[in-house]
Short mmCIF file of C-alpha atoms in Angstrom, two decimals:
data_model
loop_
_atom_site.label_atom_id
_atom_site.label_comp_id
_atom_site.label_asym_id
_atom_site.label_seq_id
_atom_site.Cartn_x
_atom_site.Cartn_y
_atom_site.Cartn_z
CA UNK A 1 17.50 -24.85 38.66
CA UNK A 2 14.88 -27.60 37.77
CA UNK A 3 15.51 -30.96 38.54
CA UNK A 4 13.80 -34.25 38.13
CA UNK A 5 14.85 -37.74 39.33
CA UNK A 6 13.05 -41.22 38.53
CA UNK A 7 13.24 -44.11 41.24
CA UNK A 8 11.74 -47.46 40.96
CA UNK A 9 11.98 -50.05 38.17
CA UNK A 10 14.32 -52.87 37.97
CA UNK A 11 13.55 -56.04 36.33
CA UNK A 12 10.32 -57.33 36.33
CA UNK A 13 8.69 -60.73 34.82
CA UNK A 14 6.47 -60.53 32.10
CA UNK A 15 2.24 -60.05 33.25
CA UNK A 16 4.30 -58.51 36.69
CA UNK A 17 3.64 -54.90 37.65
CA UNK A 18 5.96 -52.10 38.81
CA UNK A 19 5.82 -48.59 39.90
CA UNK A 20 7.79 -45.60 38.88
CA UNK A 21 8.41 -42.06 40.68
CA UNK A 22 9.84 -39.00 39.63
CA UNK A 23 10.50 -35.95 42.22
CA UNK A 24 10.54 -32.71 40.73
CA UNK A 25 12.54 -29.74 42.24
CA UNK A 26 12.02 -25.92 41.76
CA UNK A 27 8.76 -27.08 39.55
CA UNK A 28 5.32 -27.50 40.66
CA UNK A 29 3.33 -30.36 39.15
CA UNK A 30 0.08 -29.06 40.49
CA UNK A 31 -0.75 -27.46 37.69
CA UNK A 32 1.93 -28.34 35.14
CA UNK A 33 1.88 -30.87 31.88
CA UNK A 34 3.89 -33.51 32.75
CA UNK A 35 4.73 -36.85 31.20
CA UNK A 36 6.44 -40.17 30.89
CA UNK A 37 8.47 -41.26 28.11
CA UNK A 38 10.76 -44.62 27.72
CA UNK A 39 13.42 -45.71 25.26
CA UNK A 40 14.20 -49.00 24.01
CA UNK A 41 17.56 -50.54 23.28
CA UNK A 42 18.73 -48.86 19.58
CA UNK A 43 15.30 -47.04 18.91
CA UNK A 44 13.90 -42.98 19.70
CA UNK A 45 12.41 -41.88 22.71
CA UNK A 46 8.55 -43.06 22.90
CA UNK A 47 5.83 -40.73 24.68
CA UNK A 48 3.54 -42.94 26.45
CA UNK A 49 1.74 -41.13 29.22
CA UNK A 50 0.90 -37.48 30.09
CA UNK A 51 -1.38 -35.69 32.41
CA UNK A 52 -2.68 -32.04 32.50
CA UNK A 53 -3.22 -29.32 34.77
CA UNK A 54 -6.88 -30.94 35.44
CA UNK A 55 -5.23 -34.15 36.45
CA UNK A 56 -6.34 -35.57 33.04
CA UNK A 57 -4.15 -38.64 31.46
CA UNK A 58 -3.16 -39.14 27.95
CA UNK A 59 -1.93 -42.67 27.04
CA UNK A 60 -0.32 -43.88 23.88
CA UNK A 61 -1.86 -46.77 22.56
CA UNK A 62 0.65 -49.21 23.20
CA UNK A 63 0.41 -48.86 27.18
CA UNK A 64 -3.66 -47.80 27.54
CA UNK A 65 -5.09 -49.68 29.92
CA UNK A 66 -2.24 -51.45 31.43
CA UNK A 67 -0.36 -48.15 32.75
CA UNK A 68 -1.56 -45.53 35.11
CA UNK A 69 -0.01 -41.88 35.40
CA UNK A 70 -1.16 -40.08 38.44
CA UNK A 71 0.30 -36.91 39.90
CA UNK A 72 0.49 -35.77 44.00
CA UNK A 73 0.74 -32.38 44.45
CA UNK A 74 1.89 -32.57 48.13
CA UNK A 75 4.42 -34.61 47.46
CA UNK A 76 5.19 -32.83 44.12
CA UNK A 77 5.94 -36.35 42.23
CA UNK A 78 4.82 -38.01 39.44
CA UNK A 79 3.86 -41.73 39.40
CA UNK A 80 3.69 -44.59 36.75
CA UNK A 81 2.01 -47.52 38.06
CA UNK A 82 2.78 -50.75 35.20
CA UNK A 83 0.70 -53.33 34.69
CA UNK A 84 0.53 -56.52 32.89
CA UNK A 85 4.41 -55.54 31.90
CA UNK A 86 5.52 -57.38 28.41
CA UNK A 87 9.06 -57.78 27.22
CA UNK A 88 8.41 -54.65 24.87
CA UNK A 89 7.87 -52.25 27.38
CA UNK A 90 11.92 -53.26 28.24
CA UNK A 91 13.57 -49.80 28.08
CA UNK A 92 15.00 -46.45 29.77
CA UNK A 93 12.72 -44.44 31.27
CA UNK A 94 11.90 -40.79 31.42
CA UNK A 95 10.39 -38.20 33.32
CA UNK A 96 9.70 -34.79 31.58
CA UNK A 97 8.11 -31.37 32.20
CA UNK A 98 6.97 -28.76 29.91
CA UNK A 99 7.90 -25.26 30.16
CA UNK A 100 3.93 -24.13 29.91
CA UNK A 101 0.96 -25.62 29.46
CA UNK A 102 0.70 -25.78 25.51
CA UNK A 103 1.37 -29.53 24.94
CA UNK A 104 -1.14 -30.66 27.34
CA UNK A 105 -3.96 -27.96 25.00
CA UNK A 106 -3.17 -29.28 21.68
CA UNK A 107 -5.59 -32.39 20.50
CA UNK A 108 -3.18 -34.36 18.37
CA UNK A 109 -1.30 -37.23 20.71
CA UNK A 110 1.43 -36.95 18.42
CA UNK A 111 2.12 -33.69 19.64
CA UNK A 112 1.21 -34.41 22.91
CA UNK A 113 3.58 -37.09 23.42
CA UNK A 114 6.28 -35.81 21.10
CA UNK A 115 9.72 -35.57 23.02
CA UNK A 116 10.13 -31.91 21.58
CA UNK A 117 7.01 -30.66 23.31
CA UNK A 118 8.65 -31.03 26.89
CA UNK A 119 11.48 -28.96 28.61
CA UNK A 120 12.94 -30.93 31.43
CA UNK A 121 14.01 -34.13 31.98
CA UNK A 122 15.01 -36.66 34.16
CA UNK A 123 18.25 -39.31 33.55
CA UNK A 124 15.99 -42.18 32.98
CA UNK A 125 15.71 -45.20 35.14
CA UNK A 126 15.78 -48.63 33.60
CA UNK A 127 12.97 -51.59 33.56
CA UNK A 128 13.54 -54.83 32.11
CA UNK A 129 10.99 -57.10 31.44
CA UNK A 130 11.83 -60.81 30.86
CA UNK A 131 9.57 -63.67 29.53
#
């Protein structure tokens, strides 16, 4: 079955950088709609970045200008480069994939980055940013 597995993260000082990776099994990222989400302690899951089949990214305002989403078809991976990290970036980060192209075709950011728009999920990786 489809499997997503995140790696990277850990503990980082505020202002620092880190990079997350997500490896896909039995799912091809090249033409797919895939995304990163995060969940802070005591809060709901927040969509932060999506990249579509044409490699066009979309970002939540909370990370725009600091995070970069990318995907590599040769390795079938999805990455998230995180710069200028803040303590409020702390949380568990998840990669996610849609079962079709639809989330990437919507205009509303709230729908594009809604957890309900994605079918497949990784187990998550912790990122802790200390001040």
